[in-house]
PDB file of C-alpha atoms in Angstrom:
ATOM      1  CA  MET A  22     107.188 121.645   9.371  1.00 42.00           C
ATOM      2  CA  ALA A  23     104.723 123.143  11.733  1.00 42.00           C
ATOM      3  CA  ASP A  24     105.354 126.193  13.824  1.00 43.00           C
ATOM      4  CA  VAL A  25     103.378 126.473  17.047  1.00 44.00           C
ATOM      5  CA  SER A  26     102.539 129.763  18.725  1.00 38.00           C
ATOM      6  CA  ALA A  27     102.293 129.687  22.492  1.00 40.00           C
ATOM      7  CA  PRO A  28     102.276 132.128  25.400  1.00 36.00           C
ATOM      8  CA  GLY A  29     105.799 133.155  26.289  1.00 40.00           C
ATOM      9  CA  ILE A  30     107.416 132.827  22.871  1.00 44.00           C
ATOM     10  CA  GLY A  31     106.345 136.196  21.525  1.00 39.00           C
ATOM     11  CA  ALA A  32     109.598 137.962  22.376  1.00 37.00           C
ATOM     12  CA  GLY A  33     111.645 135.501  20.368  1.00 38.00           C
ATOM     13  CA  ALA A  34     109.260 135.616  17.441  1.00 39.00           C
ATOM     14  CA  ALA A  35     109.252 139.423  17.508  1.00 36.00           C
ATOM     15  CA  ALA A  36     113.034 139.517  17.545  1.00 36.00           C
ATOM     16  CA  GLU A  37     113.085 137.183  14.569  1.00 38.00           C
ATOM     17  CA  ARG A  38     110.721 139.356  12.569  1.00 36.00           C
ATOM     18  CA  ALA A  39     112.476 142.554  13.498  1.00 37.00           C
ATOM     19  CA  ASP A  40     115.942 141.456  12.391  1.00 40.00           C
ATOM     20  CA  PRO A  41     116.231 140.951   8.597  1.00 36.00           C
ATOM     21  CA  ARG A  42     119.310 138.748   9.010  1.00 36.00           C
ATOM     22  CA  PHE A  43     117.392 135.571   9.547  1.00 35.00           C
ATOM     23  CA  ASP A  44     114.190 133.683   8.843  1.00 37.00           C
ATOM     24  CA  ASP A  45     112.960 130.101   8.892  1.00 38.00           C
ATOM     25  CA  GLY A  46     114.450 129.417   5.465  1.00 35.00           C
ATOM     26  CA  LEU A  47     118.015 130.238   6.568  1.00 34.00           C
ATOM     27  CA  GLN A  48     118.088 132.803   3.779  1.00 33.00           C
ATOM     28  CA  CYS A  49     118.378 136.573   4.130  1.00 30.00           C
ATOM     29  CA  SER A  50     116.991 138.538   1.218  1.00 30.00           C
ATOM     30  CA  THR A  51     115.645 141.906   0.140  1.00 30.00           C
ATOM     31  CA  PRO A  52     113.154 142.645  -2.679  1.00 34.00           C
ATOM     32  CA  ARG A  53     114.636 142.803  -6.168  1.00 39.00           C
ATOM     33  CA  ALA A  54     114.736 146.165  -7.917  1.00 39.00           C
ATOM     34  CA  GLU A  55     112.844 146.479 -11.192  1.00 44.00           C
ATOM     35  CA  ASN A  56     113.889 149.835 -12.678  1.00 47.00           C
ATOM     36  CA  SER A  57     117.318 149.145 -14.171  1.00 46.00           C
ATOM     37  CA  ASP A  58     120.012 146.550 -14.756  1.00 55.00           C
ATOM     38  CA  GLU A  59     122.188 148.264 -12.164  1.00 51.00           C
ATOM     39  CA  GLU A  60     119.434 148.076  -9.553  1.00 46.00           C
ATOM     40  CA  ASP A  61     118.825 144.439 -10.486  1.00 48.00           C
ATOM     41  CA  ARG A  62     122.470 143.616  -9.859  1.00 47.00           C
ATOM     42  CA  ALA A  63     122.428 145.482  -6.556  1.00 41.00           C
ATOM     43  CA  ALA A  64     119.307 143.661  -5.453  1.00 39.00           C
ATOM     44  CA  THR A  65     120.800 140.310  -6.445  1.00 41.00           C
ATOM     45  CA  ASP A  66     123.936 141.016  -4.421  1.00 44.00           C
ATOM     46  CA  SER A  67     121.905 142.090  -1.393  1.00 38.00           C
ATOM     47  CA  SER A  68     119.833 138.892  -1.528  1.00 36.00           C
ATOM     48  CA  LYS A  69     122.868 136.736  -0.863  1.00 39.00           C
ATOM     49  CA  ARG A  70     123.318 135.162   2.546  1.00 39.00           C
ATOM     50  CA  VAL A  71     124.522 137.573   5.214  1.00 37.00           C
ATOM     51  CA  SER A  72     126.861 136.057   7.787  1.00 41.00           C
ATOM     52  CA  LEU A  73     128.318 137.215  11.067  1.00 42.00           C
ATOM     53  CA  SER A  74     130.654 135.756  13.606  1.00 48.00           C
ATOM     54  CA  TYR A  75     128.740 133.252  15.750  1.00 54.00           C
ATOM     55  CA  PRO A  76     130.304 131.834  18.926  1.00 60.00           C
ATOM     56  CA  GLY A  77     128.050 128.795  18.953  1.00 77.00           C
ATOM     57  CA  PRO A  78     125.291 127.494  21.244  1.00 88.00           C
ATOM     58  CA  ALA A  79     125.574 127.654  25.025  1.00 91.00           C
ATOM     59  CA  LEU A  80     123.256 124.852  26.180  1.00 94.00           C
ATOM     60  CA  VAL A  81     121.357 121.864  24.825  1.00 96.00           C
ATOM     61  CA  ALA A  82     118.407 120.491  26.803  1.00 96.00           C
ATOM     62  CA  VAL A  83     115.919 117.626  26.568  1.00 96.00           C
ATOM     63  CA  ILE A  84     112.397 118.427  27.739  1.00 94.00           C
ATOM     64  CA  ALA A  85     109.587 115.966  28.432  1.00 91.00           C
ATOM     65  CA  PHE A  86     105.996 116.008  29.555  1.00 84.00           C
ATOM     66  CA  HIS A  87     105.018 113.688  32.409  1.00 75.00           C
ATOM     67  CA  HIS A  88     101.458 113.116  33.579  1.00 71.00           C
ATOM     68  CA  GLU A  89     102.465 113.870  37.192  1.00 74.00           C
ATOM     69  CA  LYS A  90     105.568 116.080  36.865  1.00 77.00           C
ATOM     70  CA  GLY A  91     104.213 118.131  33.966  1.00 81.00           C
ATOM     71  CA  HIS A  92     106.768 119.954  31.786  1.00 87.00           C
ATOM     72  CA  HIS A  93     110.294 119.286  33.017  1.00 91.00           C
ATOM     73  CA  VAL A  94     113.881 119.339  31.807  1.00 94.00           C
ATOM     74  CA  GLU A  95     115.290 115.805  31.820  1.00 93.00           C
ATOM     75  CA  TRP A  96     118.877 116.497  30.781  1.00 94.00           C
ATOM     76  CA  THR A  97     121.208 119.323  29.836  1.00 95.00           C
ATOM     77  CA  HIS A  98     124.663 119.570  28.360  1.00 93.00           C
ATOM     78  CA  PRO A  99     126.607 120.906  30.071  1.00 92.00           C
ATOM     79  CA  PRO A 100     124.945 119.933  33.370  1.00 93.00           C
ATOM     80  CA  VAL A 101     123.395 122.877  35.244  1.00 92.00           C
ATOM     81  CA  PRO A 102     121.807 121.291  38.344  1.00 89.00           C
ATOM     82  CA  ASN A 103     121.313 124.595  40.181  1.00 88.00           C
ATOM     83  CA  THR A 104     119.706 126.521  37.310  1.00 91.00           C
ATOM     84  CA  ASP A 105     115.937 127.046  37.351  1.00 91.00           C
ATOM     85  CA  LEU A 106     114.743 125.731  33.964  1.00 93.00           C
ATOM     86  CA  GLU A 107     111.022 125.391  34.663  1.00 91.00           C
ATOM     87  CA  HIS A 108     110.055 128.249  32.317  1.00 93.00           C
ATOM     88  CA  LEU A 109     112.323 126.857  29.589  1.00 95.00           C
ATOM     89  CA  ALA A 110     110.451 123.558  29.721  1.00 93.00           C
ATOM     90  CA  MET A 111     107.114 125.309  29.236  1.00 91.00           C
ATOM     91  CA  LEU A 112     108.395 127.229  26.204  1.00 93.00           C
ATOM     92  CA  CYS A 113     109.815 124.175  24.446  1.00 92.00           C
ATOM     93  CA  LEU A 114     106.667 122.035  24.665  1.00 86.00           C
ATOM     94  CA  PRO A 115     103.897 124.584  24.098  1.00 81.00           C
ATOM     95  CA  GLU A 116     100.200 123.921  24.510  1.00 75.00           C
ATOM     96  CA  GLY A 117      98.905 122.081  21.465  1.00 70.00           C
ATOM     97  CA  ALA A 118     102.247 120.417  20.680  1.00 69.00           C
ATOM     98  CA  HIS A 119     100.598 116.987  20.865  1.00 69.00           C
ATOM     99  CA  LYS A 120      98.384 117.926  17.900  1.00 73.00           C
ATOM    100  CA  VAL A 121     101.329 118.499  15.558  1.00 72.00           C
ATOM    101  CA  THR A 122     102.008 115.767  12.998  1.00 72.00           C
ATOM    102  CA  GLY A 123     105.691 114.941  12.692  1.00 81.00           C
ATOM    103  CA  LEU A 124     108.184 117.392  14.169  1.00 91.00           C
ATOM    104  CA  GLY A 125     107.240 120.911  15.208  1.00 91.00           C
ATOM    105  CA  HIS A 126     109.400 123.816  16.299  1.00 93.00           C
ATOM    106  CA  VAL A 127     109.318 127.007  18.331  1.00 94.00           C
ATOM    107  CA  HIS A 128     111.637 130.011  18.605  1.00 96.00           C
ATOM    108  CA  PHE A 129     111.827 131.978  21.840  1.00 96.00           C
ATOM    109  CA  SER A 130     113.868 134.198  24.121  1.00 97.00           C
ATOM    110  CA  ILE A 131     114.374 133.673  27.838  1.00 96.00           C
ATOM    111  CA  GLU A 132     116.349 135.199  30.692  1.00 96.00           C
ATOM    112  CA  LEU A 133     118.422 132.643  32.589  1.00 94.00           C
ATOM    113  CA  ALA A 134     121.344 132.576  34.988  1.00 92.00           C
ATOM    114  CA  ILE A 135     123.100 129.502  33.636  1.00 89.00           C
ATOM    115  CA  GLU A 136     125.841 128.235  35.932  1.00 83.00           C
ATOM    116  CA  PRO A 137     128.331 129.612  36.775  1.00 86.00           C
ATOM    117  CA  GLU A 138     126.522 132.887  36.002  1.00 85.00           C
ATOM    118  CA  THR A 139     124.815 134.596  38.931  1.00 87.00           C
ATOM    119  CA  GLN A 140     123.015 137.320  36.964  1.00 91.00           C
ATOM    120  CA  LYS A 141     120.301 136.521  34.441  1.00 93.00           C
ATOM    121  CA  THR A 142     121.273 136.892  30.779  1.00 92.00           C
ATOM    122  CA  LEU A 143     119.035 137.012  27.726  1.00 96.00           C
ATOM    123  CA  TYR A 144     119.275 133.825  25.675  1.00 96.00           C
ATOM    124  CA  PHE A 145     117.695 133.042  22.332  1.00 97.00           C
ATOM    125  CA  GLY A 146     116.539 129.531  21.623  1.00 97.00           C
ATOM    126  CA  ALA A 147     114.970 127.082  19.239  1.00 97.00           C
ATOM    127  CA  ALA A 148     113.287 123.824  20.171  1.00 96.00           C
ATOM    128  CA  VAL A 149     112.210 120.929  17.959  1.00 95.00           C
ATOM    129  CA  PHE A 150     109.576 118.618  19.429  1.00 93.00           C
ATOM    130  CA  GLY A 151     107.630 115.488  18.569  1.00 91.00           C
ATOM    131  CA  GLN A 152     105.886 112.494  20.045  1.00 88.00           C
ATOM    132  CA  MET A 153     105.981 108.723  19.633  1.00 85.00           C
ATOM    133  CA  ARG A 154     103.617 105.928  20.527  1.00 83.00           C
ATOM    134  CA  LYS A 155     104.661 104.113  23.675  1.00 78.00           C
ATOM    135  CA  GLU A 156     104.610 100.719  21.976  1.00 75.00           C
ATOM    136  CA  ASP A 157     107.054 101.941  19.290  1.00 81.00           C
ATOM    137  CA  LEU A 158     109.787 102.803  21.784  1.00 78.00           C
ATOM    138  CA  LYS A 159     112.624 100.395  22.516  1.00 72.00           C
ATOM    139  CA  GLU A 160     112.383 101.049  26.245  1.00 73.00           C
ATOM    140  CA  VAL A 161     109.583 102.563  28.287  1.00 68.00           C
ATOM    141  CA  GLY A 162     109.795 103.594  31.926  1.00 66.00           C
ATOM    142  CA  GLU A 163     107.350 102.071  34.381  1.00 67.00           C
ATOM    143  CA  ASP A 164     105.971 105.523  35.179  1.00 66.00           C
ATOM    144  CA  VAL A 165     104.876 106.128  31.574  1.00 65.00           C
ATOM    145  CA  THR A 166     101.114 105.657  31.573  1.00 63.00           C
ATOM    146  CA  ARG A 167      99.971 107.555  28.493  1.00 70.00           C
ATOM    147  CA  SER A 168      99.785 106.180  24.968  1.00 67.00           C
ATOM    148  CA  HIS A 169     102.319 108.685  23.562  1.00 81.00           C
ATOM    149  CA  VAL A 170     105.622 110.081  24.823  1.00 84.00           C
ATOM    150  CA  GLN A 171     106.443 113.733  24.083  1.00 88.00           C
ATOM    151  CA  LYS A 172     109.978 115.110  23.878  1.00 92.00           C
ATOM    152  CA  ALA A 173     111.605 118.364  22.831  1.00 95.00           C
ATOM    153  CA  VAL A 174     115.242 119.260  22.303  1.00 96.00           C
ATOM    154  CA  ALA A 175     116.255 122.879  22.817  1.00 97.00           C
ATOM    155  CA  LEU A 176     119.386 124.770  21.824  1.00 96.00           C
ATOM    156  CA  LEU A 177     120.212 128.114  23.457  1.00 96.00           C
ATOM    157  CA  SER A 178     122.513 130.888  22.291  1.00 94.00           C
ATOM    158  CA  ARG A 179     123.319 134.466  23.269  1.00 92.00           C
ATOM    159  CA  GLU A 180     122.868 135.459  19.622  1.00 92.00           C
ATOM    160  CA  PRO A 181     119.427 135.528  17.898  1.00 93.00           C
ATOM    161  CA  CYS A 182     120.461 132.949  15.297  1.00 92.00           C
ATOM    162  CA  PHE A 183     117.086 131.217  15.127  1.00 94.00           C
ATOM    163  CA  GLY A 184     117.586 129.764  11.657  1.00 91.00           C
ATOM    164  CA  TRP A 185     121.018 128.380  12.534  1.00 91.00           C
ATOM    165  CA  LEU A 186     119.746 126.838  15.771  1.00 94.00           C
ATOM    166  CA  GLN A 187     116.762 125.192  14.119  1.00 93.00           C
ATOM    167  CA  GLY A 188     118.877 123.957  11.219  1.00 93.00           C
ATOM    168  CA  ALA A 189     121.316 122.313  13.629  1.00 93.00           C
ATOM    169  CA  LEU A 190     118.553 120.776  15.741  1.00 95.00           C
ATOM    170  CA  THR A 191     116.180 119.335  13.161  1.00 95.00           C
ATOM    171  CA  PRO A 192     118.317 116.481  11.736  1.00 96.00           C
ATOM    172  CA  ARG A 193     119.494 115.474  15.198  1.00 95.00           C
ATOM    173  CA  VAL A 194     115.973 115.333  16.623  1.00 95.00           C
ATOM    174  CA  ALA A 195     114.748 113.458  13.534  1.00 95.00           C
ATOM    175  CA  ALA A 196     117.506 110.897  14.095  1.00 95.00           C
ATOM    176  CA  LEU A 197     116.572 110.645  17.775  1.00 94.00           C
ATOM    177  CA  PHE A 198     112.964 109.743  16.999  1.00 92.00           C
ATOM    178  CA  ALA A 199     114.026 107.419  14.177  1.00 93.00           C
ATOM    179  CA  SER A 200     116.232 105.506  16.642  1.00 92.00           C
ATOM    180  CA  ARG A 201     113.154 104.801  18.813  1.00 90.00           C
ATOM    181  CA  ASP A 202     115.379 105.457  21.836  1.00 91.00           C
ATOM    182  CA  LEU A 203     114.481 108.903  23.165  1.00 88.00           C
ATOM    183  CA  ASN A 204     117.113 108.559  25.905  1.00 89.00           C
ATOM    184  CA  ASN A 205     119.974 108.343  23.398  1.00 91.00           C
ATOM    185  CA  ARG A 206     121.958 111.429  24.403  1.00 92.00           C
ATOM    186  CA  SER A 207     124.907 110.542  22.154  1.00 92.00           C
ATOM    187  CA  LEU A 208     122.942 111.821  19.161  1.00 92.00           C
ATOM    188  CA  LEU A 209     122.637 115.223  20.825  1.00 93.00           C
ATOM    189  CA  MET A 210     126.132 115.756  22.243  1.00 91.00           C
ATOM    190  CA  PRO A 211     127.578 116.985  18.911  1.00 90.00           C
ATOM    191  CA  LEU A 212     125.161 119.947  19.006  1.00 90.00           C
ATOM    192  CA  LEU A 213     127.589 121.536  21.472  1.00 86.00           C
ATOM    193  CA  ASP A 214     130.778 119.501  21.258  1.00 71.00           C
ATOM    194  CA  GLY A 215     131.153 119.707  17.503  1.00 53.00           C
ATOM    195  CA  GLY A 216     128.820 122.529  16.590  1.00 50.00           C
ATOM    196  CA  SER A 217     130.351 125.696  17.998  1.00 46.00           C
ATOM    197  CA  GLY A 218     130.943 128.584  15.647  1.00 48.00           C
ATOM    198  CA  GLY A 219     129.806 128.995  12.077  1.00 53.00           C
ATOM    199  CA  GLU A 220     127.471 131.274  10.202  1.00 60.00           C
ATOM    200  CA  CYS A 221     124.513 133.039  11.734  1.00 63.00           C
ATOM    201  CA  CYS A 222     121.986 134.172   9.151  1.00 55.00           C
TER     202      CYS A 222
END
């Protein structure tokens, strides 16, 4: 799976590198010791998955690119009609995303005041994106003029659980594209409704 670097996602990537609890492989490990059996056992124990209490994601969003509207958020769960999500849309479909074969992903951090919050809070997010030929879709809007349709699905959390977020997103987004109906929100609802809590690596 490709990982795309884009302006604006550096803070999330830096947080991911700085915290040894998580990585793209959902596995937290330290180098094995080589000097003694006791050190080997200690290293083996420390390489096991490290978990912490995780309250679950706060928001799921679908992002699209339109030839006139540009990057925009099409849908969120829960609905947040008065929240400015323009910057979120730019982060989730970075420049060069259309060159990625299959599904790509990005990790990022962003400050948002998600309703009913009035003060901005730091959120950590993962987005999985892809594209599909217009003729392969079950339904196409009249305003779709390009040969391919791009979509991204983002999941936001107040905890920097990038591996958990991406692991939850990837199968759902794969199923969304496999359905050939990119407006099928029912495939995405369980990301929040049935996915709260769990392990954060």
